[in-house]
Amino acid sequence: MIEINNLSFARGNFLIFKDVSFIVKSGEVMILRGPNGKGKTTLLSNITQLLDPLSGEVKYQGIKIDSYIASQCFLYLGENHFAYDQLSLNQNIDYWLSIHNVKFNKAIRDQSIKFLFGELDLNKKFYQLSFGQKKKLQLLLLMLVNKPIWILDDPFNGLDNDTIVKITTLLSKKAENNGLIIIASHQSIAIPHRTYELI
Amino acid sequence: MIKNFFKLIANEFSLMIKGSIFTFVLFCLLMIASSIFSLALRHVTFDIEIPLAFLWIMIFFISLIKVEKVYASDFSEAKLQQYILSPFALEIIIFVKNIMIYLNLLFLFFIFSPVILVILNIKLSYLISINFLLALSLLSIVFISSMTASITISRNNKLSITSVLTLPLFVPILIFSMAITNVIDFDIHKLYLFFLAYFLLNLAFSPLLTSFALKKLSV
């Protein structure tokens, strides 16, 4: 269970959000909604400890989250791609799996790539990929990195319908396996979820 | 974890190889700058200190530019978020990246150094001493440059000016590097020990400060 208690954040003198509180239990999907500029991405960064809040706290299983807990429990996928342009798709996958300390399993890796990308030349350089394919590389980590909490910022942006269905299936399976998911998105998601509106 | 750490080193090495063209271009510029320097002062006789100081200042600038280029691309916001949430400490990732930058610069300097020494009219008998001294001092230069770069690439441009605060840390390196010209009066082993000690001091603080600056200023 993750508890967000009275979280507030300000950039300079500008208050982005104030006293945000909600609880997400294991096996639940929480969607953050709100107009642009209301601080959805900032709230996700506060939850993952990438940004320090002005006030309030975030607890996981009753313990205040610090950078160690965040690195062990959170898988965060932001809006922008993180891969290296000069590396191939294959090299990028290897690189980011080693960064996330994933035990290498070629069979699972190949299976996941095939599920998400279908037939694709893995030796293609990252900059040669389309926006949607770049997004898929990020989402591939959902299948290969085993962490209990997924924090996703607009995961469906730029994806085709087939991929959206595949990602929805992944989210659904994660929730069934007692995973905890927090998503900032404007799109509707075809799985049971709760919504928190940032106003 | 250990296996993935070695894999991380291998991956960083591969990234470093791909970034070598930029370093090569920087060293070509160093050769051009050295040629202009020597041509401009062709009628003047001067001691070895002057071309050596010129060389060290150029190396300092090359390191600064290289480190900033690597940091600007490798620690963009999205990548940095993944590094921070990785089971590896950000300090470890910074250390590995710095060592790779160091190896990249050192390897190219070893290739270019005989030509540069000839252009700058420095005796080739100094080649091994200069290369060895640079190998030691470049470690500190790269680690200090990483602190400078982490502040310079911050999203808050107002804070970038504070990166000049790290510049005095380069001064001992420049001063002691000039001592190589007085090797007869000066025990060269003590000089090497100084650079080793200065590097260890930087090693203790630089990854911590760089990581702090990246976390607080760039996310």
Tab-separated table of C-alpha atoms in Angstrom:
chain	number	residue	atom	x	y	z
A	1	MET	CA	0.000	0.000	0.000
A	2	ILE	CA	1.242	3.462	-0.827
A	3	GLU	CA	0.022	6.471	1.177
A	4	ILE	CA	0.312	10.036	-0.012
A	5	ASN	CA	-0.292	12.421	2.893
A	6	ASN	CA	-0.884	16.171	2.414
A	7	LEU	CA	1.652	16.489	-0.375
A	8	SER	CA	2.286	20.043	-1.591
A	9	PHE	CA	4.789	21.287	-4.142
A	10	ALA	CA	5.897	24.748	-5.265
A	11	ARG	CA	8.212	25.920	-8.011
A	12	GLY	CA	9.676	29.217	-6.846
A	13	ASN	CA	6.743	31.217	-5.513
A	14	PHE	CA	4.208	29.296	-7.562
A	15	LEU	CA	2.233	26.605	-5.756
A	16	ILE	CA	1.674	23.681	-8.152
A	17	PHE	CA	-0.591	21.590	-5.903
A	18	LYS	CA	-1.563	21.623	-2.245
A	19	ASP	CA	-2.516	18.945	0.280
A	20	VAL	CA	-2.825	16.017	-2.091
A	21	SER	CA	-3.741	12.877	-0.165
A	22	PHE	CA	-4.762	9.436	-1.372
A	23	ILE	CA	-4.036	5.771	-0.799
A	24	VAL	CA	-3.327	3.129	-3.429
A	25	LYS	CA	-3.541	-0.474	-2.267
A	26	SER	CA	-1.660	-3.418	-3.751
A	27	GLY	CA	-3.494	-4.724	-6.801
A	28	GLU	CA	-5.008	-1.306	-7.526
A	29	VAL	CA	-4.603	1.029	-10.478
A	30	MET	CA	-4.799	4.744	-9.741
A	31	ILE	CA	-5.216	7.208	-12.601
A	32	LEU	CA	-4.243	10.826	-12.028
A	33	ARG	CA	-6.262	13.202	-14.125
A	34	GLY	CA	-6.358	16.940	-14.501
A	35	PRO	CA	-5.850	19.752	-16.979
A	36	ASN	CA	-2.372	20.499	-18.340
A	37	GLY	CA	-0.124	22.308	-15.878
A	38	LYS	CA	-1.916	21.047	-12.768
A	39	GLY	CA	1.131	19.034	-11.699
A	40	LYS	CA	0.422	15.406	-12.648
A	41	THR	CA	4.025	14.757	-13.723
A	42	THR	CA	5.351	16.723	-10.749
A	43	LEU	CA	3.203	14.656	-8.395
A	44	LEU	CA	4.620	11.452	-9.903
A	45	SER	CA	8.146	12.852	-9.430
A	46	ASN	CA	7.305	13.632	-5.796
A	47	ILE	CA	6.011	10.110	-5.208
A	48	THR	CA	9.166	8.568	-6.670
A	49	GLN	CA	11.406	10.964	-4.686
A	50	LEU	CA	12.855	12.449	-7.848
A	51	LEU	CA	11.670	15.801	-6.511
A	52	ASP	CA	11.413	16.825	-2.877
A	53	PRO	CA	7.914	18.019	-1.929
A	54	LEU	CA	7.332	21.317	-0.150
A	55	SER	CA	5.440	19.464	2.570
A	56	GLY	CA	3.785	16.138	3.188
A	57	GLU	CA	5.098	12.609	2.919
A	58	VAL	CA	4.824	9.418	0.904
A	59	LYS	CA	4.795	6.038	2.673
A	60	TYR	CA	5.103	2.551	1.271
A	61	GLN	CA	3.957	-0.309	3.531
A	62	GLY	CA	3.930	2.222	6.397
A	63	ILE	CA	7.566	3.300	5.884
A	64	LYS	CA	8.486	6.754	4.643
A	65	ILE	CA	9.962	6.391	1.170
A	66	ASP	CA	13.608	7.315	0.830
A	67	SER	CA	15.888	7.053	-2.188
A	68	TYR	CA	16.836	3.442	-1.356
A	69	ILE	CA	13.209	2.252	-1.148
A	70	ALA	CA	12.424	4.225	-4.313
A	71	SER	CA	15.263	2.542	-6.232
A	72	GLN	CA	14.198	-0.926	-5.078
A	73	CYS	CA	10.431	-0.566	-5.528
A	74	PHE	CA	9.652	1.961	-8.261
A	75	LEU	CA	9.729	1.540	-11.986
A	76	TYR	CA	9.171	5.019	-13.404
A	77	LEU	CA	8.534	5.673	-17.066
A	78	GLY	CA	8.336	9.369	-17.881
A	79	GLU	CA	7.155	11.176	-20.986
A	80	ASN	CA	10.560	11.491	-22.644
A	81	HIS	CA	12.597	8.606	-23.974
A	82	PHE	CA	15.780	7.730	-22.120
A	83	ALA	CA	17.547	5.503	-24.626
A	84	TYR	CA	20.879	6.327	-26.271
A	85	ASP	CA	20.495	7.460	-29.883
A	86	GLN	CA	23.889	6.065	-30.923
A	87	LEU	CA	23.147	2.559	-29.596
A	88	SER	CA	21.072	-0.061	-31.391
A	89	LEU	CA	17.776	-1.297	-29.993
A	90	ASN	CA	19.484	-4.457	-28.775
A	91	GLN	CA	22.332	-2.558	-27.098
A	92	ASN	CA	19.875	-0.157	-25.477
A	93	ILE	CA	17.863	-3.043	-24.026
A	94	ASP	CA	21.048	-4.617	-22.628
A	95	TYR	CA	22.223	-1.291	-21.241
A	96	TRP	CA	19.005	-0.420	-19.394
A	97	LEU	CA	18.545	-3.958	-18.095
A	98	SER	CA	22.031	-3.825	-16.592
A	99	ILE	CA	21.248	-0.390	-15.098
A	100	HIS	CA	18.124	-1.889	-13.474
A	101	ASN	CA	20.178	-4.892	-12.344
A	102	VAL	CA	18.006	-7.406	-14.192
A	103	LYS	CA	19.303	-10.960	-14.333
A	104	PHE	CA	19.794	-11.676	-18.008
A	105	ASN	CA	17.421	-14.247	-19.485
A	106	LYS	CA	17.608	-14.355	-23.265
A	107	ALA	CA	14.424	-16.396	-23.720
A	108	ILE	CA	12.267	-13.990	-21.674
A	109	ARG	CA	13.903	-11.003	-23.311
A	110	ASP	CA	13.275	-12.298	-26.847
A	111	GLN	CA	9.709	-13.258	-25.961
A	112	SER	CA	8.987	-9.797	-24.564
A	113	ILE	CA	10.517	-8.059	-27.568
A	114	LYS	CA	8.427	-10.194	-29.925
A	115	PHE	CA	5.250	-9.482	-27.915
A	116	LEU	CA	5.734	-5.721	-28.054
A	117	PHE	CA	7.617	-5.099	-31.293
A	118	GLY	CA	6.654	-8.072	-33.483
A	119	GLU	CA	9.215	-8.493	-36.266
A	120	LEU	CA	11.743	-5.698	-35.975
A	121	ASP	CA	15.442	-5.453	-36.794
A	122	LEU	CA	17.013	-5.155	-33.358
A	123	ASN	CA	20.237	-3.829	-34.849
A	124	LYS	CA	18.502	-0.626	-35.914
A	125	LYS	CA	19.918	2.437	-34.225
A	126	PHE	CA	17.549	4.064	-31.728
A	127	TYR	CA	17.359	7.340	-33.692
A	128	GLN	CA	16.082	5.393	-36.720
A	129	LEU	CA	12.962	4.296	-34.846
A	130	SER	CA	9.589	5.992	-35.019
A	131	PHE	CA	8.110	7.814	-32.004
A	132	GLY	CA	5.832	4.860	-31.226
A	133	GLN	CA	8.680	2.348	-31.467
A	134	LYS	CA	10.783	4.510	-29.147
A	135	LYS	CA	7.905	4.540	-26.677
A	136	LYS	CA	7.670	0.752	-26.905
A	137	LEU	CA	11.300	0.411	-25.850
A	138	GLN	CA	10.446	2.269	-22.658
A	139	LEU	CA	7.414	0.094	-22.072
A	140	LEU	CA	9.501	-3.028	-22.626
A	141	LEU	CA	11.006	-2.400	-19.195
A	142	LEU	CA	7.552	-3.111	-17.717
A	143	MET	CA	7.943	-6.687	-18.911
A	144	LEU	CA	11.568	-7.177	-17.980
A	145	VAL	CA	12.172	-5.216	-14.766
A	146	ASN	CA	10.504	-6.750	-11.764
A	147	LYS	CA	9.532	-3.993	-9.333
A	148	PRO	CA	6.314	-3.865	-7.267
A	149	ILE	CA	5.249	-0.311	-8.141
A	150	TRP	CA	4.815	1.090	-11.630
A	151	ILE	CA	4.661	4.860	-12.014
A	152	LEU	CA	3.732	5.746	-15.577
A	153	ASP	CA	3.448	9.184	-17.121
A	154	ASP	CA	1.141	9.195	-20.132
A	155	PRO	CA	2.106	5.648	-21.227
A	156	PHE	CA	-0.321	5.506	-24.168
A	157	ASN	CA	0.865	8.671	-25.884
A	158	GLY	CA	1.878	7.933	-29.494
A	159	LEU	CA	0.939	4.248	-29.433
A	160	ASP	CA	-1.241	2.418	-31.967
A	161	ASN	CA	-4.414	0.608	-30.870
A	162	ASP	CA	-2.807	-2.846	-30.908
A	163	THR	CA	-0.030	-1.726	-28.565
A	164	ILE	CA	-2.515	0.054	-26.272
A	165	VAL	CA	-4.394	-3.264	-25.920
A	166	LYS	CA	-1.108	-5.081	-25.165
A	167	ILE	CA	-0.090	-2.512	-22.545
A	168	THR	CA	-3.556	-2.641	-20.988
A	169	THR	CA	-3.162	-6.433	-20.709
A	170	LEU	CA	0.200	-5.924	-18.995
A	171	LEU	CA	-1.316	-3.438	-16.541
A	172	SER	CA	-4.173	-5.790	-15.826
A	173	LYS	CA	-1.799	-8.718	-15.156
A	174	LYS	CA	0.364	-6.558	-12.894
A	175	ALA	CA	-2.693	-5.559	-10.846
A	176	GLU	CA	-3.824	-9.208	-10.636
A	177	ASN	CA	-0.374	-10.103	-9.260
A	178	ASN	CA	-0.789	-7.539	-6.442
A	179	GLY	CA	1.292	-4.904	-8.224
A	180	LEU	CA	0.565	-1.258	-7.619
A	181	ILE	CA	0.176	1.139	-10.519
A	182	ILE	CA	-0.100	4.927	-10.619
A	183	ILE	CA	-0.668	6.478	-14.038
A	184	ALA	CA	-0.969	10.083	-15.157
A	185	SER	CA	-3.054	10.031	-18.307
A	186	HIS	CA	-5.764	11.865	-20.197
A	187	GLN	CA	-6.925	8.676	-21.901
A	188	SER	CA	-9.467	6.222	-20.558
A	189	ILE	CA	-8.173	2.770	-19.625
A	190	ALA	CA	-10.190	-0.398	-20.042
A	191	ILE	CA	-9.293	-1.969	-16.688
A	192	PRO	CA	-10.796	-1.419	-13.232
A	193	HIS	CA	-9.224	1.645	-11.665
A	194	ARG	CA	-9.705	4.543	-9.279
A	195	THR	CA	-9.251	8.148	-10.320
A	196	TYR	CA	-7.728	11.110	-8.520
A	197	GLU	CA	-8.555	14.478	-10.002
A	198	LEU	CA	-5.976	17.255	-9.681
A	199	ILE	CA	-7.807	20.582	-9.788
B	1	MET	CA	24.746	-7.239	-8.988
B	2	ILE	CA	28.492	-7.699	-9.596
B	3	LYS	CA	27.791	-9.320	-12.969
B	4	ASN	CA	25.577	-6.390	-13.977
B	5	PHE	CA	28.185	-3.951	-12.721
B	6	PHE	CA	30.743	-5.440	-15.109
B	7	LYS	CA	28.116	-5.401	-17.831
B	8	LEU	CA	27.534	-1.715	-17.065
B	9	ILE	CA	31.284	-1.070	-17.426
B	10	ALA	CA	31.298	-2.919	-20.763
B	11	ASN	CA	28.277	-0.917	-21.974
B	12	GLU	CA	29.845	2.375	-20.885
B	13	PHE	CA	33.028	1.382	-22.675
B	14	SER	CA	31.048	0.766	-25.851
B	15	LEU	CA	29.356	4.183	-25.457
B	16	MET	CA	32.779	5.773	-24.946
B	17	ILE	CA	34.111	4.207	-28.152
B	18	LYS	CA	31.126	5.624	-30.055
B	19	GLY	CA	31.863	9.080	-28.630
B	20	SER	CA	35.531	8.997	-29.634
B	21	ILE	CA	35.062	10.973	-32.848
B	22	PHE	CA	34.254	14.095	-30.847
B	23	THR	CA	37.423	13.643	-28.747
B	24	PHE	CA	39.415	13.099	-31.939
B	25	VAL	CA	38.084	16.411	-33.309
B	26	LEU	CA	39.060	18.160	-30.053
B	27	PHE	CA	42.618	16.829	-30.298
B	28	CYS	CA	42.815	17.943	-33.949
B	29	LEU	CA	41.849	21.412	-32.731
B	30	LEU	CA	44.599	21.133	-30.111
B	31	MET	CA	47.099	20.409	-32.880
B	32	ILE	CA	45.918	23.426	-34.860
B	33	ALA	CA	46.075	25.634	-31.733
B	34	SER	CA	49.590	24.346	-30.971
B	35	SER	CA	50.698	25.118	-34.531
B	36	ILE	CA	49.330	28.672	-34.325
B	37	PHE	CA	51.017	29.116	-30.923
B	38	SER	CA	54.391	27.936	-32.233
B	39	LEU	CA	54.153	29.960	-35.437
B	40	ALA	CA	53.152	33.102	-33.577
B	41	LEU	CA	56.171	32.802	-31.259
B	42	ARG	CA	58.679	31.489	-33.807
B	43	HIS	CA	61.084	34.441	-33.351
B	44	VAL	CA	61.023	34.268	-29.566
B	45	THR	CA	63.165	31.913	-27.512
B	46	PHE	CA	61.489	30.673	-24.365
B	47	ASP	CA	61.826	27.931	-21.782
B	48	ILE	CA	59.829	24.729	-21.781
B	49	GLU	CA	57.422	26.118	-19.108
B	50	ILE	CA	55.547	28.273	-21.612
B	51	PRO	CA	54.571	25.583	-24.177
B	52	LEU	CA	53.945	23.172	-21.300
B	53	ALA	CA	51.591	25.628	-19.581
B	54	PHE	CA	49.865	26.150	-22.943
B	55	LEU	CA	49.508	22.381	-23.368
B	56	TRP	CA	48.081	21.878	-19.895
B	57	ILE	CA	45.590	24.725	-20.266
B	58	MET	CA	44.445	23.290	-23.611
B	59	ILE	CA	44.096	19.820	-22.068
B	60	PHE	CA	42.084	21.385	-19.262
B	61	PHE	CA	39.712	22.993	-21.784
B	62	ILE	CA	39.452	19.789	-23.830
B	63	SER	CA	38.555	17.812	-20.706
B	64	LEU	CA	36.000	20.400	-19.660
B	65	ILE	CA	34.351	20.395	-23.109
B	66	LYS	CA	34.377	16.587	-23.361
B	67	VAL	CA	32.948	16.070	-19.866
B	68	GLU	CA	30.240	18.680	-20.457
B	69	LYS	CA	29.278	17.094	-23.779
B	70	VAL	CA	29.017	13.629	-22.217
B	71	TYR	CA	27.112	14.916	-19.196
B	72	ALA	CA	24.679	16.976	-21.272
B	73	SER	CA	23.674	13.892	-23.281
B	74	ASP	CA	24.077	11.108	-20.694
B	75	PHE	CA	22.397	12.959	-17.858
B	76	SER	CA	19.422	14.402	-19.696
B	77	GLU	CA	16.342	14.434	-17.489
B	78	ALA	CA	14.815	11.132	-18.667
B	79	LYS	CA	18.100	9.203	-18.390
B	80	LEU	CA	18.871	10.750	-15.018
B	81	GLN	CA	15.468	9.639	-13.683
B	82	GLN	CA	16.315	6.047	-14.626
B	83	TYR	CA	19.797	6.304	-13.099
B	84	ILE	CA	18.384	7.690	-9.839
B	85	LEU	CA	15.827	4.875	-9.613
B	86	SER	CA	18.390	2.226	-10.525
B	87	PRO	CA	19.682	-0.155	-7.820
B	88	PHE	CA	23.172	1.194	-8.605
B	89	ALA	CA	24.028	4.357	-6.692
B	90	LEU	CA	24.249	7.409	-8.954
B	91	GLU	CA	27.766	7.961	-7.588
B	92	ILE	CA	28.855	4.590	-9.021
B	93	ILE	CA	27.426	5.449	-12.447
B	94	ILE	CA	29.181	8.841	-12.336
B	95	PHE	CA	32.447	7.145	-11.353
B	96	VAL	CA	32.227	4.653	-14.240
B	97	LYS	CA	31.367	7.403	-16.742
B	98	ASN	CA	34.243	9.592	-15.513
B	99	ILE	CA	36.729	6.737	-15.799
B	100	MET	CA	35.556	6.048	-19.358
B	101	ILE	CA	35.935	9.733	-20.281
B	102	TYR	CA	39.414	9.635	-18.727
B	103	LEU	CA	40.447	6.556	-20.724
B	104	ASN	CA	39.071	8.094	-23.899
B	105	LEU	CA	41.018	11.343	-23.426
B	106	LEU	CA	44.170	9.576	-22.292
B	107	PHE	CA	44.234	7.125	-25.183
B	108	LEU	CA	43.916	9.911	-27.752
B	109	PHE	CA	46.483	12.055	-25.944
B	110	PHE	CA	48.986	9.176	-26.066
B	111	ILE	CA	48.451	8.979	-29.829
B	112	PHE	CA	48.686	12.734	-30.425
B	113	SER	CA	51.356	13.619	-27.847
B	114	PRO	CA	54.529	12.970	-29.947
B	115	VAL	CA	53.230	15.234	-32.723
B	116	ILE	CA	52.060	17.904	-30.295
B	117	LEU	CA	55.430	17.931	-28.479
B	118	VAL	CA	57.245	18.357	-31.788
B	119	ILE	CA	54.909	21.190	-32.818
B	120	LEU	CA	55.406	22.915	-29.448
B	121	ASN	CA	59.181	22.432	-29.678
B	122	ILE	CA	59.346	20.357	-26.489
B	123	LYS	CA	62.150	17.766	-26.395
B	124	LEU	CA	60.914	14.240	-27.082
B	125	SER	CA	62.972	13.037	-24.118
B	126	TYR	CA	60.178	14.535	-21.998
B	127	LEU	CA	57.538	12.395	-23.745
B	128	ILE	CA	57.266	9.611	-21.163
B	129	SER	CA	57.386	11.996	-18.184
B	130	ILE	CA	54.728	14.257	-19.710
B	131	ASN	CA	52.475	11.333	-20.619
B	132	PHE	CA	52.822	9.815	-17.173
B	133	LEU	CA	52.199	13.142	-15.467
B	134	LEU	CA	49.184	13.801	-17.638
B	135	ALA	CA	47.829	10.323	-16.945
B	136	LEU	CA	47.880	11.164	-13.244
B	137	SER	CA	46.686	14.766	-13.408
B	138	LEU	CA	43.961	14.043	-15.959
B	139	LEU	CA	42.183	11.847	-13.407
B	140	SER	CA	41.700	14.844	-11.129
B	141	ILE	CA	40.889	17.147	-14.058
B	142	VAL	CA	38.077	14.830	-15.249
B	143	PHE	CA	36.584	14.404	-11.781
B	144	ILE	CA	36.651	18.166	-11.086
B	145	SER	CA	35.215	18.822	-14.570
B	146	SER	CA	32.343	16.477	-13.742
B	147	MET	CA	31.386	18.721	-10.818
B	148	THR	CA	31.571	21.767	-13.089
B	149	ALA	CA	29.511	20.037	-15.782
B	150	SER	CA	26.830	18.839	-13.370
B	151	ILE	CA	26.187	22.453	-12.340
B	152	THR	CA	26.515	23.888	-15.854
B	153	ILE	CA	23.952	21.514	-17.370
B	154	SER	CA	21.407	22.298	-14.633
B	155	ARG	CA	17.992	23.359	-15.844
B	156	ASN	CA	18.181	26.468	-13.716
B	157	ASN	CA	20.426	28.687	-15.835
B	158	LYS	CA	20.855	31.194	-13.035
B	159	LEU	CA	22.845	28.587	-11.118
B	160	SER	CA	25.194	27.774	-14.008
B	161	ILE	CA	27.415	30.692	-13.098
B	162	THR	CA	28.200	28.964	-9.791
B	163	SER	CA	30.149	26.340	-11.762
B	164	VAL	CA	33.084	28.798	-11.793
B	165	LEU	CA	33.437	28.011	-8.078
B	166	THR	CA	35.069	24.702	-9.045
B	167	LEU	CA	37.738	26.384	-11.183
B	168	PRO	CA	40.171	27.068	-8.284
B	169	LEU	CA	40.345	23.288	-7.807
B	170	PHE	CA	42.212	23.069	-11.113
B	171	VAL	CA	44.918	25.498	-9.994
B	172	PRO	CA	47.046	23.041	-7.925
B	173	ILE	CA	47.123	20.693	-10.931
B	174	LEU	CA	48.409	23.436	-13.234
B	175	ILE	CA	50.982	24.643	-10.699
B	176	PHE	CA	52.374	21.202	-9.910
B	177	SER	CA	52.342	20.132	-13.559
B	178	MET	CA	54.784	22.941	-14.315
B	179	ALA	CA	57.178	21.407	-11.782
B	180	ILE	CA	58.024	18.714	-14.306
B	181	THR	CA	60.380	21.180	-15.938
B	182	ASN	CA	62.416	21.288	-12.729
B	183	VAL	CA	62.809	17.557	-12.396
B	184	ILE	CA	66.484	17.904	-11.538
B	185	ASP	CA	65.736	20.054	-8.477
B	186	PHE	CA	62.450	18.386	-7.658
B	187	ASP	CA	61.927	14.776	-6.661
B	188	ILE	CA	59.589	13.623	-9.451
B	189	HIS	CA	58.211	10.738	-7.369
B	190	LYS	CA	56.877	13.252	-4.859
B	191	LEU	CA	55.192	15.015	-7.753
B	192	TYR	CA	53.499	11.803	-8.801
B	193	LEU	CA	52.481	11.175	-5.207
B	194	PHE	CA	50.924	14.635	-5.049
B	195	PHE	CA	48.765	13.910	-8.106
B	196	LEU	CA	47.761	10.541	-6.722
B	197	ALA	CA	46.823	12.099	-3.378
B	198	TYR	CA	44.930	14.922	-5.083
B	199	PHE	CA	43.043	12.380	-7.194
B	200	LEU	CA	42.110	10.345	-4.109
B	201	LEU	CA	40.835	13.535	-2.483
B	202	ASN	CA	38.744	14.265	-5.568
B	203	LEU	CA	37.565	10.682	-5.718
B	204	ALA	CA	36.210	11.023	-2.191
B	205	PHE	CA	34.189	14.166	-2.861
B	206	SER	CA	33.613	14.565	-6.587
B	207	PRO	CA	31.100	11.712	-7.267
B	208	LEU	CA	29.110	12.721	-4.174
B	209	LEU	CA	28.980	16.401	-5.111
B	210	THR	CA	28.317	15.648	-8.783
B	211	SER	CA	25.474	13.304	-7.889
B	212	PHE	CA	24.034	15.854	-5.446
B	213	ALA	CA	24.170	18.603	-8.082
B	214	LEU	CA	22.565	16.376	-10.726
B	215	LYS	CA	19.755	15.258	-8.420
B	216	LYS	CA	18.956	18.696	-7.078
B	217	LEU	CA	19.495	20.820	-10.176
B	218	SER	CA	18.627	18.674	-13.173
B	219	VAL	CA	15.487	16.666	-12.308
